[in-house]
Coordinates of C-alpha atoms in Angstrom, one line a residue:
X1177 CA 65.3 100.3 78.4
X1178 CA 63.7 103.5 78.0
X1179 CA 63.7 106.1 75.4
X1180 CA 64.4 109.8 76.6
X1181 CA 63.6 112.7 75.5
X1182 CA 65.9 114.1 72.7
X1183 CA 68.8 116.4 73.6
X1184 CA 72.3 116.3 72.8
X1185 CA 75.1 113.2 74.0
X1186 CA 77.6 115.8 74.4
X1187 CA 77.0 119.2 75.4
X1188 CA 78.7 121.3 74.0
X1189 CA 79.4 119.9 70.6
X1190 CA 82.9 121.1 69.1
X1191 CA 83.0 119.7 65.9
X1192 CA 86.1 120.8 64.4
X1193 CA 88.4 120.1 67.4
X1194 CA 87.1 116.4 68.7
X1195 CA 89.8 113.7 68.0
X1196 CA 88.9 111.4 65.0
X1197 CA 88.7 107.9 66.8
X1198 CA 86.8 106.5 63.6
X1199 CA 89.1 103.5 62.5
X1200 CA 88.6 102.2 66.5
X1201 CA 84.9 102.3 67.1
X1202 CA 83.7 98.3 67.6
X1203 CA 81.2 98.1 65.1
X1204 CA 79.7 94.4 65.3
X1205 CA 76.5 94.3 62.8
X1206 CA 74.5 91.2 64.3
X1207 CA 72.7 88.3 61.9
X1208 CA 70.3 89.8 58.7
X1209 CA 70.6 91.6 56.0
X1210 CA 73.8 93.0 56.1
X1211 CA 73.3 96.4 55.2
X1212 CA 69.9 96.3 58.2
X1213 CA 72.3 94.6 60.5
X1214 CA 75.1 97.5 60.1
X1215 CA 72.6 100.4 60.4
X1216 CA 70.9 99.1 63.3
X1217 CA 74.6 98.4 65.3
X1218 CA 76.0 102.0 64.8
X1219 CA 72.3 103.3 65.4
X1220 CA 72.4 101.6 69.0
X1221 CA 76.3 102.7 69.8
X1222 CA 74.8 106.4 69.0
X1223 CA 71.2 105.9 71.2
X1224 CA 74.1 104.8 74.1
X1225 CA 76.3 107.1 73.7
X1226 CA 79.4 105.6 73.0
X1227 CA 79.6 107.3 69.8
X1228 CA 79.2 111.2 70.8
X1229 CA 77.5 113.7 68.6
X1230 CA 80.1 115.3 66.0
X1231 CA 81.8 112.2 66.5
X1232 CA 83.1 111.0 62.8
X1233 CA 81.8 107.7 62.0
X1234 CA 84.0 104.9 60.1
X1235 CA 84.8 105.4 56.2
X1236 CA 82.6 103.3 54.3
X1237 CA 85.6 102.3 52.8
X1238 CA 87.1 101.4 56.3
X1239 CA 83.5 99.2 57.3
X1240 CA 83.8 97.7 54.2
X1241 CA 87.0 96.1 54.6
X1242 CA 86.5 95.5 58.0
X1243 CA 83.5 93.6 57.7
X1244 CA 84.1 92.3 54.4
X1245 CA 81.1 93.8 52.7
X1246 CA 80.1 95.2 49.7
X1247 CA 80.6 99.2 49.9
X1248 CA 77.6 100.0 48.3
X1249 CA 75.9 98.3 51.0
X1250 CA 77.9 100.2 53.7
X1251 CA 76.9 103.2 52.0
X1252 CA 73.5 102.8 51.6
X1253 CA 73.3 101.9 55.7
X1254 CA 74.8 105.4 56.2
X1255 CA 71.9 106.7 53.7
X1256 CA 69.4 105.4 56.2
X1257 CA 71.2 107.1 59.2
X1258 CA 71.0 109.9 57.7
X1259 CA 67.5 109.8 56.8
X1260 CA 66.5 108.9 60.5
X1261 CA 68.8 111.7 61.6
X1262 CA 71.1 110.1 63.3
X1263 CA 74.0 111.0 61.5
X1264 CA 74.9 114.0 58.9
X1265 CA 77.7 114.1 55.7
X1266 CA 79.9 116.5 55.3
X1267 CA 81.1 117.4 51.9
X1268 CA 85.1 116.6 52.1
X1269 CA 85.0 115.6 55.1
X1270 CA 82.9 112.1 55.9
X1271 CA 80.2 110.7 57.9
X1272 CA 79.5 112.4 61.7
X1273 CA 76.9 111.6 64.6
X1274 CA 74.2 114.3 64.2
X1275 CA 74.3 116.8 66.5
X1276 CA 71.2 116.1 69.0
X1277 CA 70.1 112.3 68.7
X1278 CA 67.9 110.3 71.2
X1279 CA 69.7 108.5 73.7
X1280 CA 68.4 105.1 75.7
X1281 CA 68.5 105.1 79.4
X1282 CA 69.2 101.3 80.1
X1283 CA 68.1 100.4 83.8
X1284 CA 70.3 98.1 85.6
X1285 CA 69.2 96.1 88.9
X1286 CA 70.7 98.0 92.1
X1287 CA 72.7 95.3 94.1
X1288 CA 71.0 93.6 97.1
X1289 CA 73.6 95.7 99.1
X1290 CA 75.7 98.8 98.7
X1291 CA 78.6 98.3 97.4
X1292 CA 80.1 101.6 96.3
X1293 CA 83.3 101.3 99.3
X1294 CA 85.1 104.3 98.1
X1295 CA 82.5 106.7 99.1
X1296 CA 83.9 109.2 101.6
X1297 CA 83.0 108.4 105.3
X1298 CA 82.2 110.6 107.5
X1299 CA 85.2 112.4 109.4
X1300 CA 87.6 111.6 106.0
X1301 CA 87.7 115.2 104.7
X1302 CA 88.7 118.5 106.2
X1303 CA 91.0 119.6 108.7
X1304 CA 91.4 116.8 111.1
X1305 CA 91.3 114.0 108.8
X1306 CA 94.0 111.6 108.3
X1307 CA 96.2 111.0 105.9
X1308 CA 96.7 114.6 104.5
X1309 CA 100.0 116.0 104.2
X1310 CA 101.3 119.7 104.0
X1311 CA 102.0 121.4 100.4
X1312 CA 105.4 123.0 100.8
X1313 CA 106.0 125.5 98.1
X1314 CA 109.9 125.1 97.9
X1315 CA 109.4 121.0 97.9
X1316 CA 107.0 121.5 94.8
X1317 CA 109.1 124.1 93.6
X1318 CA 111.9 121.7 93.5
X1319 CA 110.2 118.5 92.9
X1320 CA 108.6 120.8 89.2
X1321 CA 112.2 121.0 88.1
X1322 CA 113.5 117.3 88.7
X1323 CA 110.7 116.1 87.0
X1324 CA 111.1 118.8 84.1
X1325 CA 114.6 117.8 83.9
X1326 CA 113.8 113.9 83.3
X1327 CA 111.0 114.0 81.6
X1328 CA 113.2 116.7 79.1
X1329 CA 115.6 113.3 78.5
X1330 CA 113.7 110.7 78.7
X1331 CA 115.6 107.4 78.9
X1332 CA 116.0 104.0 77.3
X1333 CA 114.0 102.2 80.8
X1334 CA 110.8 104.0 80.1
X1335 CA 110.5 101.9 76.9
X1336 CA 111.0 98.9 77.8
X1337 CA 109.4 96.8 80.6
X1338 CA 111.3 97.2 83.6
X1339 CA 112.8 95.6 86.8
X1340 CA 109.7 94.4 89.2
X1341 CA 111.6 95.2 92.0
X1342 CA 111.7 99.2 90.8
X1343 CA 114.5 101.2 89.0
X1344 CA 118.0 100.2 90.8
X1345 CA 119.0 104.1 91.2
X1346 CA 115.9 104.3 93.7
X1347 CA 116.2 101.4 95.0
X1348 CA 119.6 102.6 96.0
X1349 CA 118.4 105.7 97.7
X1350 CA 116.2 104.1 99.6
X1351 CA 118.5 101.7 101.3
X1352 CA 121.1 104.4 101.8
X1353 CA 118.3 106.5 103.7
X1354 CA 116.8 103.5 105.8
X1355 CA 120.3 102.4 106.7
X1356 CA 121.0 105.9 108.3
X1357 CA 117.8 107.5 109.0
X1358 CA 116.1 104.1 110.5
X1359 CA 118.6 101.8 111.1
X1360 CA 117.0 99.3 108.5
X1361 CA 119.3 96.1 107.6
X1362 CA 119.1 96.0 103.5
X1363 CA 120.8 96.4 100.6
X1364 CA 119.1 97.5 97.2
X1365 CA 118.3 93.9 96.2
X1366 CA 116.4 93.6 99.3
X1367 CA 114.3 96.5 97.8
X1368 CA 110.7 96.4 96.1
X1369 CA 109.6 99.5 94.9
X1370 CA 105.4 99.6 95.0
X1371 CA 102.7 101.9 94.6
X1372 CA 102.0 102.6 98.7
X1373 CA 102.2 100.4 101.7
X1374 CA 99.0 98.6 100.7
X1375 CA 99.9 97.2 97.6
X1376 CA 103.4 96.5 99.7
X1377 CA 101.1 94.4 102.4
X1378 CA 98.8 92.8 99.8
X1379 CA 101.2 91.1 97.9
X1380 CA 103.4 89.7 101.2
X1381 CA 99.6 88.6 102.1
X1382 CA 98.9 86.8 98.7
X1383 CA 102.6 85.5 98.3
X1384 CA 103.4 84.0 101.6
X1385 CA 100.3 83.4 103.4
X1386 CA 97.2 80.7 103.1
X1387 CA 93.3 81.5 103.3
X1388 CA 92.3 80.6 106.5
X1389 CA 95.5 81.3 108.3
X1390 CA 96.0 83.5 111.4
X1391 CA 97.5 87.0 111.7
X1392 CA 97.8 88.8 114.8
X1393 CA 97.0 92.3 115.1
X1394 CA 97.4 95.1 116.9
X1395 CA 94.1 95.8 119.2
X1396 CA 93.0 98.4 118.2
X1397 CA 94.1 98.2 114.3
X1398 CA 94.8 100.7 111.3
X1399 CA 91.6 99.2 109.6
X1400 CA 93.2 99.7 105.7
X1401 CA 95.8 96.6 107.0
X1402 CA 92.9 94.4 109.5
X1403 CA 90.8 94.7 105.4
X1404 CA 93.9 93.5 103.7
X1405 CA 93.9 90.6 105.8
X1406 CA 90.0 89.6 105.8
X1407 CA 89.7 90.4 101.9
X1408 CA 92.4 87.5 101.4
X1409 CA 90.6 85.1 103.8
X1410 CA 92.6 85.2 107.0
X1411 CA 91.4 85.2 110.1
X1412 CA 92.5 88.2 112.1
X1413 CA 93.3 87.7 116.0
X1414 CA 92.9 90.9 118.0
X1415 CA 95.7 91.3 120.3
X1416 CA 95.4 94.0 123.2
X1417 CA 98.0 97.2 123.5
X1418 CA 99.2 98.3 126.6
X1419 CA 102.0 101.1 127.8
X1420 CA 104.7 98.8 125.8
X1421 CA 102.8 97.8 122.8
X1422 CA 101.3 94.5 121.9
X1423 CA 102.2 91.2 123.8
X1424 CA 104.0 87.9 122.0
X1425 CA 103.0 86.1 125.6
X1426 CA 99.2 87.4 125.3
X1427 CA 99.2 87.0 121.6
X1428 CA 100.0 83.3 122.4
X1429 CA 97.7 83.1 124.6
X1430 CA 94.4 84.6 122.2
X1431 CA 95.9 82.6 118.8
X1432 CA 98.8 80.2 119.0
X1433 CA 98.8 78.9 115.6
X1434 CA 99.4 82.3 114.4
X1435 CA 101.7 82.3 111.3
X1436 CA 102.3 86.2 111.0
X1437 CA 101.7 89.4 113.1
X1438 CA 100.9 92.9 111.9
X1439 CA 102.2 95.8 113.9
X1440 CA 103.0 99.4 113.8
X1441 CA 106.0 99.2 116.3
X1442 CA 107.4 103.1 116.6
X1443 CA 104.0 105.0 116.6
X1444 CA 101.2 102.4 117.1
X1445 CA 98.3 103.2 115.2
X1446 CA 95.7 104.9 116.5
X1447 CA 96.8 104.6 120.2
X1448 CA 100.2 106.4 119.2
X1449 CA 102.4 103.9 121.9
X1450 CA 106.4 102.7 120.7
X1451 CA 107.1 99.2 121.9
X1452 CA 109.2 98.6 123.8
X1453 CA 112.6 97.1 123.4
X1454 CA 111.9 94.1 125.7
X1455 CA 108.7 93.6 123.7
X1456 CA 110.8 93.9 120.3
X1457 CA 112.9 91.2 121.2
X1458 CA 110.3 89.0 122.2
X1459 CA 108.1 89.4 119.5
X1460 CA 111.4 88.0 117.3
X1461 CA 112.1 85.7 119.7
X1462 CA 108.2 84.6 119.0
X1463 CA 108.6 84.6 115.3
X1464 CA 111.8 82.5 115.3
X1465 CA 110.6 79.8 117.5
X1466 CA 107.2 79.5 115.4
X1467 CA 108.4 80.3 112.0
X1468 CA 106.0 83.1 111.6
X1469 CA 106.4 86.6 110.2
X1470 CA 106.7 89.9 111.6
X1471 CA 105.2 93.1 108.9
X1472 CA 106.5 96.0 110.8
X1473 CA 104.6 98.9 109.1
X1474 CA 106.8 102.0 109.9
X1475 CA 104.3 105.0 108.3
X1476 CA 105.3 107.8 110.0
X1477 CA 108.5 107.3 111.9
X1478 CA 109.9 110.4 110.0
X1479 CA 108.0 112.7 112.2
X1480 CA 109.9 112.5 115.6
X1481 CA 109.0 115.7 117.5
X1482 CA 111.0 115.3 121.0
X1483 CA 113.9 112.6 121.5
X1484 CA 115.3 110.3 119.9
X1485 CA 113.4 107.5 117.7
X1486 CA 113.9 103.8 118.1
X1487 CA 115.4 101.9 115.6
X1488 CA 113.1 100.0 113.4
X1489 CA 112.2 96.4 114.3
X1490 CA 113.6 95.3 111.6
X1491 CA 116.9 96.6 112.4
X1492 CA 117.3 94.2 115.5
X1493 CA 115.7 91.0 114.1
X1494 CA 118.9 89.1 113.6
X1495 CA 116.9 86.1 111.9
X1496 CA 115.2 87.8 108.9
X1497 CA 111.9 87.1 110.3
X1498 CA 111.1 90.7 109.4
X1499 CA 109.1 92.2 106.2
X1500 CA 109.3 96.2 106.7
X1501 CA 106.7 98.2 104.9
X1502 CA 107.4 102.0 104.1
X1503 CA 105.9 104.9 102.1
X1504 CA 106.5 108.6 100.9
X1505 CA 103.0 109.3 101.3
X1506 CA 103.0 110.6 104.4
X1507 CA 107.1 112.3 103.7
X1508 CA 105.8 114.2 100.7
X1509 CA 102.3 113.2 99.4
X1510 CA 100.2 111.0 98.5
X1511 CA 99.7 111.6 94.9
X1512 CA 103.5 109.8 94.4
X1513 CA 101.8 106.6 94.9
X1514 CA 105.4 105.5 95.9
X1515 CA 106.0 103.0 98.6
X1516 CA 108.4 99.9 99.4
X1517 CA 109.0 96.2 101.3
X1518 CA 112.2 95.2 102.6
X1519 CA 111.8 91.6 102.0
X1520 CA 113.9 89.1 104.0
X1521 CA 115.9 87.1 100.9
X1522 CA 113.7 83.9 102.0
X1523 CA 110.6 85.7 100.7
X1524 CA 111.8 87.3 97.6
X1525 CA 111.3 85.1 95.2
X1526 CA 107.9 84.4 95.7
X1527 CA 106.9 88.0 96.2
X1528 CA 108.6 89.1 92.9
X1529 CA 107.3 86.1 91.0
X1530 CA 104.1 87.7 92.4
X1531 CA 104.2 91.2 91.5
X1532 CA 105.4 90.1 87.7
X1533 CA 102.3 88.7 87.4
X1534 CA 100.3 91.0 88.7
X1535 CA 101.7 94.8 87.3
X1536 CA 104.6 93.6 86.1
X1537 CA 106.9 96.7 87.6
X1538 CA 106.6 99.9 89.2
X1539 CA 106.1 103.1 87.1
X1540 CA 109.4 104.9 85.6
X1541 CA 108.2 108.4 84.5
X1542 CA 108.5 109.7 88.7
X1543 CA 111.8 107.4 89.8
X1544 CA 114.4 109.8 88.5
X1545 CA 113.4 112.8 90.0
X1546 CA 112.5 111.1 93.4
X1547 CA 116.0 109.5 93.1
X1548 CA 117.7 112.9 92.9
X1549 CA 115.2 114.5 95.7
X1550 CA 116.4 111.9 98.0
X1551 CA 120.3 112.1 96.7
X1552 CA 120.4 115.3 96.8
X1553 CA 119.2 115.9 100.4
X1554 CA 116.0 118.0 99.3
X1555 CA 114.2 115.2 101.2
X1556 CA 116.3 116.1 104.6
X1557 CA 115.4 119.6 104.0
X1558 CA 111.7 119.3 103.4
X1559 CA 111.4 117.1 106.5
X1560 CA 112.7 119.8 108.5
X1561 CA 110.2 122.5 107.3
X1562 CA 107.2 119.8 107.1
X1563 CA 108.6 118.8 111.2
X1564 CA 108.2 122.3 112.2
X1565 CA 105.0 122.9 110.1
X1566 CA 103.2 120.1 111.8
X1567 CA 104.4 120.6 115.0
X1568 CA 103.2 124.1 115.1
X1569 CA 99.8 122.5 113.6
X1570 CA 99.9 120.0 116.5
X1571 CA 100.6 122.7 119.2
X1572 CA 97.5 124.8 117.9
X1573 CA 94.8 121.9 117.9
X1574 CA 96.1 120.3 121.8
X1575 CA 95.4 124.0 123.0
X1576 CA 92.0 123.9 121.4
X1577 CA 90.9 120.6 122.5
X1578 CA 92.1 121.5 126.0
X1579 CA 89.1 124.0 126.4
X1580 CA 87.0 121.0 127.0
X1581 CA 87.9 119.4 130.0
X1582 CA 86.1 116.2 128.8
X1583 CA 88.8 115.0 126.2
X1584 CA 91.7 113.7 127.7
X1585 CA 93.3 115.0 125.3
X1586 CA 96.9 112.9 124.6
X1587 CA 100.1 114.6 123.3
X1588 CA 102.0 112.6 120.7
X1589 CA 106.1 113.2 120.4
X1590 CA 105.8 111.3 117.3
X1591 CA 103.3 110.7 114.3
X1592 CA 100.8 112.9 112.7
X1593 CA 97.5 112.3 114.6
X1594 CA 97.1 112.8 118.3
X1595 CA 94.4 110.4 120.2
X1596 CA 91.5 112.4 122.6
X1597 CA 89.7 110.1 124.7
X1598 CA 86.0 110.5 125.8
X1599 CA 83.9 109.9 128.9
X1600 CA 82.6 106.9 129.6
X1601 CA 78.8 106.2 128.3
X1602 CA 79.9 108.8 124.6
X1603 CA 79.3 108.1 121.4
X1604 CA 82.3 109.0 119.5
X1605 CA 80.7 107.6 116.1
X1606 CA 78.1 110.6 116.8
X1607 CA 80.2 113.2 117.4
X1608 CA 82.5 112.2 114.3
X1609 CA 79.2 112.9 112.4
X1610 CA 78.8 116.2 113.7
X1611 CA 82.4 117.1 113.3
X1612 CA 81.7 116.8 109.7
X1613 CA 78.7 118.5 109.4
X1614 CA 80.9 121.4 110.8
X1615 CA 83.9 120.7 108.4
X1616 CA 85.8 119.0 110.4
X1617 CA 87.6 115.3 110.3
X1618 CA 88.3 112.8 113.0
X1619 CA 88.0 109.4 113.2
X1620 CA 85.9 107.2 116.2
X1621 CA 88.2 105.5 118.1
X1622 CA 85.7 103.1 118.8
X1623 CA 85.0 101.4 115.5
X1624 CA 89.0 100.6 114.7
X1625 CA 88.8 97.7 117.6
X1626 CA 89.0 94.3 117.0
X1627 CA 88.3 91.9 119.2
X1628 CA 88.8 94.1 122.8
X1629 CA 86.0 96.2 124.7
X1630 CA 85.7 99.2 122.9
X1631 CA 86.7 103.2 124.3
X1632 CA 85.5 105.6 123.3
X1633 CA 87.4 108.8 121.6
X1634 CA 88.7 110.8 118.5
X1635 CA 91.6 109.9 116.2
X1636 CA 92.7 113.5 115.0
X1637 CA 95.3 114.1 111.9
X1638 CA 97.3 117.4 112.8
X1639 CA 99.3 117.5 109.4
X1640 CA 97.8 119.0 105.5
X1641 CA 96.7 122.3 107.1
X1642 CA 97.9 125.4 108.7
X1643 CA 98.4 126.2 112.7
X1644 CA 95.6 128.2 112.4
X1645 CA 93.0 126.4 110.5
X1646 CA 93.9 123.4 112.9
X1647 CA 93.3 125.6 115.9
X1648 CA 90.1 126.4 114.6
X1649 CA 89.1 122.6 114.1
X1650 CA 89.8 122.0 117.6
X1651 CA 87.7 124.4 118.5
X1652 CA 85.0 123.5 116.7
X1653 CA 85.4 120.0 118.0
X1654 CA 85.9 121.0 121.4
X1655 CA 82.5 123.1 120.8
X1656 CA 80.9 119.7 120.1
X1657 CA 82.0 116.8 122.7

């Protein structure tokens, strides 16, 4: 612990407007002399800064009943504070931290090993990246007046704890719009509302599934599901993708004890492939005879540029060996934090017994209004404008790449990223690195394998920015390979 040099804890100092959090501050005098041991524990909350300057500091009257001391000697440890400076009466008005007090650095050990995993990787940020969706004024516009609206009424179900499955209203939406949109076999009670498709995949994971277990996955994998997997203690089989998706008859072969399989069945991710029908079917055909489970995660089916989709896996699993994640993250954005499983009634029970004792229940305040967006068909109407938005995005970045006859540069129909391979004997990792140096995201093909030889290329996001700023990341990125 050291002692630094003297300067204000909080810069600048507003005395008359900071919030009077007196009655809360944890004072805990140690063993002593009472009225030592209470100067010295407000002293050292000040020194580390959890008591700012101007803060107001606990009536003596307050301490004294909370500590069950004589006032006087309360008083006569403020006394001392004051005398050292680290604290200042005010007629009328109380006890408050001085304005400038010394404050105590307290050195912690660094970890053997870094351990900060939320730190932005390289090719994350900028045009380019993944996972960034398109602002549309007259969604936001829209979306500010439903949520005005509910929050101006506020009901009776934001005051009590709720249903863990989400509201029923939303639920209802959703299972009207899978039905049509996706061909999704559900009902609302099938529904759980979460807070994105990991928290969706994490709690099938810790419900269903043992440590030690094996999952297939798709080789190459979305890395955010292949860490779900490995930070509950399964063990994750890499199973290879070809022109019709991943294999039930190789799977076998790699991992036959296999108790579930991961897959992204309309738009793999990153390789952007749809499985086939013939591969759907056996894949079921493989869960049923096995009693395993099949976690169809359908991001981005929603943006379908040329023909016509294929239904959702789930929708032709006649068995109910299907758990179907979804999300609006990628529909509208992010920030919603709104996702949802379709859970086959076998597995609800233990899922929900789960997630009530985990976070209890979704949050209320945003259901409403994203209830009526949906009901109302504001949601068919957005995905219209975002459709052609991104498409023109996608159209802009293909030409740039194709300057550069080195990327083989491949055109989705579907999705929001688009997959340029490299040379053999590249380093995509590298040229991920430059790319953002020069502002631009992508991700290297090569790290998101599992188990398979490795190729080498750039994952690309097309979506969150304009036609022309996308044009000019490919051209920057076309500058580089």
């Amino acid at each position: 612990m050291q002692l630094v040099r003297k300067r204000s804890n909080s810069d600048p100092v507003n005395k008359t407007n900071q919030p009077d959090w007196s009655t809360l501050i944890p004072v805990l005098p140690g063993e002593g002399p009472r009225t030592r041991a209470l100067y010295l524990a407000i002293r050292q909350l000040i020194e580390a800064g959890s008591v700012p300057a101007g803060a107001k500091l606990p009536t003596s009257r307050d301490l004294a009943t909370r500590l069950g001391m004589a006032r006087g000697a309360v008083v006569a440890a403020f006394e001392t504070l004051i005398a050292d400076g680290f604290a200042e009466a005010r007629v009328g008005a109380g006890t408050y931290v001085a304005a400038s007090v010394p404050l105590l650095v307290v050195s912690t050990p660094r970890p053997g090993r870094e351990t900060d995993v939320y730190r932005p990787a390289p090719g994350t940020l900028g045009p380019g990246a993944l996972g960034v969706q398109t602002p549309d004024a007259r969604t936001l516009k829209i979306f500010r007046g439903l949520v005005s609206r509910h929050l101006g009424k506020l009901g009776a179900q934001h005051f009590a704890y709720g249903d863990p499955r989400g509201g029923q209203a939303l639920r209802e939406a959703i299972a009207t719009y899978l039905r049509s949109a996706r061909g999704v076999r559900c009902t609302a009670d099938d529904i759980i509302v979460t807070s994105g498709t990991q928290q969706g995949l994490d709690l099938f994971i810790r419900a269903i599934l043992r440590a030690g277990e094996t999952v297939w996955v798709e080789d190459p994998c979305y890395p955010m599901a292949r860490a779900a997997l490995n930070g509950n203690g399964l063990r994750v089989a890499g199973v290879p993708i070809d022109a019709e998706g991943l294999d039930p008859e190789r799977g076998e072969m790699i991992a036959r004890d296999a108790r579930a399989v991961y897959v992204t069945p309309s738009h793999q991710f990153p390789l952007g492939v749809a499985m086939t029908m013939r591969r759907r079917l056996a894949l079921i055909d493989w869960a049923k005879r096995n009693d395993a489970w099949i976690i169809e995660d359908d991001y981005d089916s929603e943006f379908r540029f040329a023909g016509s989709p294929l239904t959702a896996l789930q929708g032709v699993d006649d068995a109910g060996r299907v758990v179907y994640l979804g999300t609006f993250s990628k529909v509208l954005f992010p920030g919603l934090r709104v996702g949802y499983l379709v859970v086959p009634q076998a597995l609800r029970d233990d899922i929900l017994a789960l997630r009530s004792r985990t976070d209890r229940y979704p949050a209320t305040l945003l259901e409403g209004p994203l209830t009526d967006f949906i009901r109302d068909r504001h949601s068919a109407a957005h995905l219209r404008r975002a459709r052609r938005q991104t498409l023109a995005a996608r159209d802009a970045l293909v030409a740039a790449l194709k300057t550069n006859s080195r990327l083989d540069v491949q055109v989705p129909d579907q999705g929001l990223h688009l997959l340029a391979r490299l040379p053999d004997g590249s380093d995509d990792v590298a040229l991920v690195e430059r790319a953002a140096a020069a502002g631009v995201g992508a991700r290297a093909l090569s790290r998101l394998y599992v188990d398979a030889e490795p190729s080498q290329g750039l994952v690309i996001g097309f979506s969150g920015y304009s036609a022309d700023v996308m044009g000019d990341a490919g051209r920057k990125i076309a500058s580089l390979a």
